[in-house]
Coordinates of C-alpha atoms in Angstrom, one line a residue:
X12 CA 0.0 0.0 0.0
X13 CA 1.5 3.5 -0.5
X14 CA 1.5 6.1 1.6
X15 CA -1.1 8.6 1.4
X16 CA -2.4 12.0 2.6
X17 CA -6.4 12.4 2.6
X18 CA -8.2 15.4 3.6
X19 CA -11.5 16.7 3.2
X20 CA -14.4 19.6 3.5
X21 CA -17.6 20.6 2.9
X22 CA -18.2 23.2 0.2
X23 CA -21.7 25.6 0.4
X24 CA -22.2 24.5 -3.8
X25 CA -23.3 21.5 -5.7
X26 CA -20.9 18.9 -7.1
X27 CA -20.8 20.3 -10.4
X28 CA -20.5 23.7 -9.0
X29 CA -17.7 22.6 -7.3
X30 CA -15.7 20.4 -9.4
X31 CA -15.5 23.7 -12.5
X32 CA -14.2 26.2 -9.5
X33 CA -12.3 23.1 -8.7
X34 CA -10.4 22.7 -12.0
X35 CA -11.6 26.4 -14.1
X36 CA -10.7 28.9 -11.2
X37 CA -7.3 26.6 -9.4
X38 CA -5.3 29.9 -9.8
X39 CA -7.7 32.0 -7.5
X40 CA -7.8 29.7 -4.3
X41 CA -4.3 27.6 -4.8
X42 CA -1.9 28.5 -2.0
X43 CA 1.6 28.0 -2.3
X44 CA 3.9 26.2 0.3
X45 CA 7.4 27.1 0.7
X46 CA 8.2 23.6 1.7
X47 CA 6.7 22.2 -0.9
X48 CA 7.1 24.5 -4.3
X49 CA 6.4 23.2 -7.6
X50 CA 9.2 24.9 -8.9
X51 CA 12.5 26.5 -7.6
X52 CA 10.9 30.0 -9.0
X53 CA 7.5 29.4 -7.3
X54 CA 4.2 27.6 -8.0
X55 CA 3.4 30.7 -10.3
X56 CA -0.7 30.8 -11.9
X57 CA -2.4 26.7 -12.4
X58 CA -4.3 25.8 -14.6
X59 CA -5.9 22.8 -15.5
X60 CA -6.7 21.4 -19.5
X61 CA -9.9 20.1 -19.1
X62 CA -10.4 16.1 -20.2
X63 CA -8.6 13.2 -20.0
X64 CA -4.9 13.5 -21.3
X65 CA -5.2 17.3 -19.9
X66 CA -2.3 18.9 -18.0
X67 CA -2.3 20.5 -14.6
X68 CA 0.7 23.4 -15.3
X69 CA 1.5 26.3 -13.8
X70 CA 3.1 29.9 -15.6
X71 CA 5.7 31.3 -14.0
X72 CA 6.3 35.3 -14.1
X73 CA 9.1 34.5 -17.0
X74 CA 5.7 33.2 -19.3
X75 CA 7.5 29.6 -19.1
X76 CA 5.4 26.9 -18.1
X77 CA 6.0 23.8 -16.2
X78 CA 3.7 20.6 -16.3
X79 CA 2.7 19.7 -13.1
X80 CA 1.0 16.5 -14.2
X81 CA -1.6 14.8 -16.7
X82 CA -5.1 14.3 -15.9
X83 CA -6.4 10.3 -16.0
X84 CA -9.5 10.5 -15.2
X85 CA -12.1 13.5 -15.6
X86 CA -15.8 13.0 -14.4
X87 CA -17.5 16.4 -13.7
X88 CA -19.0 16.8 -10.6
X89 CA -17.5 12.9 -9.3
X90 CA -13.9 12.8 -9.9
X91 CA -10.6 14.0 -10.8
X92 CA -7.4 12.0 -10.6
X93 CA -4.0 13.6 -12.0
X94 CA -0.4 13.1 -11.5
X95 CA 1.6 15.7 -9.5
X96 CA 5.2 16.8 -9.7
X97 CA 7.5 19.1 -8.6
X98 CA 10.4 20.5 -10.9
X99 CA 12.9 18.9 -8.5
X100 CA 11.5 15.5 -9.2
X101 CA 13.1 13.0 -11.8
X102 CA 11.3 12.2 -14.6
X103 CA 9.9 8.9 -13.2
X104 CA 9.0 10.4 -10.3
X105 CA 5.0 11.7 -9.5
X106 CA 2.8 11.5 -7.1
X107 CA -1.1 10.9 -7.9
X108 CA -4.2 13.2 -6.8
X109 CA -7.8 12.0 -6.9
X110 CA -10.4 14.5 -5.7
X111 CA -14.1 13.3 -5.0
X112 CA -17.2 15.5 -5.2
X113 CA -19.9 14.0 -3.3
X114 CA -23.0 16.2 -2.6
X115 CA -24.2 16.1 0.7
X116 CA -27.5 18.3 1.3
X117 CA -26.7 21.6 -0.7
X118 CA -23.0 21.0 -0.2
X119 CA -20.3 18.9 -1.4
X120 CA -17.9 17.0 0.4
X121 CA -14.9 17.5 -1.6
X122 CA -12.3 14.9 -0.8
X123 CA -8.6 14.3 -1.7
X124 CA -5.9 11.6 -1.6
X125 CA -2.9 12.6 -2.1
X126 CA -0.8 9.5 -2.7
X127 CA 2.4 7.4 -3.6
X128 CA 4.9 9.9 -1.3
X129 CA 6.7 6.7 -0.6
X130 CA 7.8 6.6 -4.1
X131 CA 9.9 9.8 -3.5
X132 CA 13.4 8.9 -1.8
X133 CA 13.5 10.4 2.1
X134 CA 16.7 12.6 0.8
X135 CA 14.9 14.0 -2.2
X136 CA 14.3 18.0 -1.5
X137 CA 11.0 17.5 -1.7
X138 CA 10.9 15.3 1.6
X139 CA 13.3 18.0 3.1
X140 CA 14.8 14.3 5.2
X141 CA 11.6 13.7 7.0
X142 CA 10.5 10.8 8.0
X143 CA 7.4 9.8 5.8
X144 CA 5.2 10.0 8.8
X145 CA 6.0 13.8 9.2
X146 CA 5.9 14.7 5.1
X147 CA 2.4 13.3 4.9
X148 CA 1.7 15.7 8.4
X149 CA 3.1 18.6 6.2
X150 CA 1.4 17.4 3.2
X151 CA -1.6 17.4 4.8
X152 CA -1.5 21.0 6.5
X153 CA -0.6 22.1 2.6
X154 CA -4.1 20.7 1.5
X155 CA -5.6 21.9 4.1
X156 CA -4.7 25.4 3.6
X157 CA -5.7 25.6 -0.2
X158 CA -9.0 23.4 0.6
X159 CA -10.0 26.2 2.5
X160 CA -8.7 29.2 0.5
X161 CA -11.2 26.8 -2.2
X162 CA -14.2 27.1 0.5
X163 CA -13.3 30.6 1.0
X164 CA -13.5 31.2 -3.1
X165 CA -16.9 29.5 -3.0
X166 CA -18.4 31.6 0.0
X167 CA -17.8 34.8 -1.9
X168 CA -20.4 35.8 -4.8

């Protein structure tokens, strides 16, 4: 089993809703993490390609972009699952995201699992030397922060 990372929240908007500020308006409610950067520049403005096959990227200020991962599976208003990397990572090396809208009254439970962590070596700069059990804590307190910038987005007309 690999080591994973799962949070979750309930957003005031229905699944649908949800998943399009999800994956449309990422570059309005992502927050950065300095321990965990996309790139040594920054995370600059995300975006997501929409469909299967579509990337997750950022823009840095320079206009380069950097692909942050592909997207495998794309069910509007269900599911999302995409890879993640970080610059620093070797070509081999991602991580894998699935996010789950589930409505729940008039909200939606949006859920992620951030997973495979164990894949990345405990000297690789992105595991800053931690112990797995600690990067997952860290991981975790990252998600945390941009899920709620996310509920945040949504609570504002």
């Amino acid at each position: 089993m690999t080591s994973s990372v799962q949070v979750a929240l309930r957003v005031p908007a229905d699944p649908l809703r949800t998943f399009e500020a999800f994956t449309q308006e990422i570059a309005s409610w992502w927050q950065p993490s300095s321990l965990f950067a996309i790139t040594p520049r920054g995370d600059g403005t995300l975006a997501f390609e929409p469909g299967v096959g579509g990337r997750l990227f950022t823009t840095l200020a320079s206009g380069k972009e950097f692909e942050i991962g592909r997207i495998s599976i794309w069910e509007p208003g269900k599911r999302l699952v995409f890879n993640w990397r970080q610059a620093t990572f070797r070509p081999e090396q991602s991580t894998e995201v699935e996010v789950r809208f589930e409505a729940v009254g008039a909200e939606t439970r949006v859920s992620i699992e951030h997973r495979a962590w164990d894949t990345i070596p405990k000297d690789h700069v992105a595991r800053h030397r931690f112990p797995e059990h600690a990067t997952l804590q860290h991981v975790a307190r990252w998600w945390r922060a941009s899920l709620d910038s996310f509920r945040n987005r949504l609570n504002t007309p």
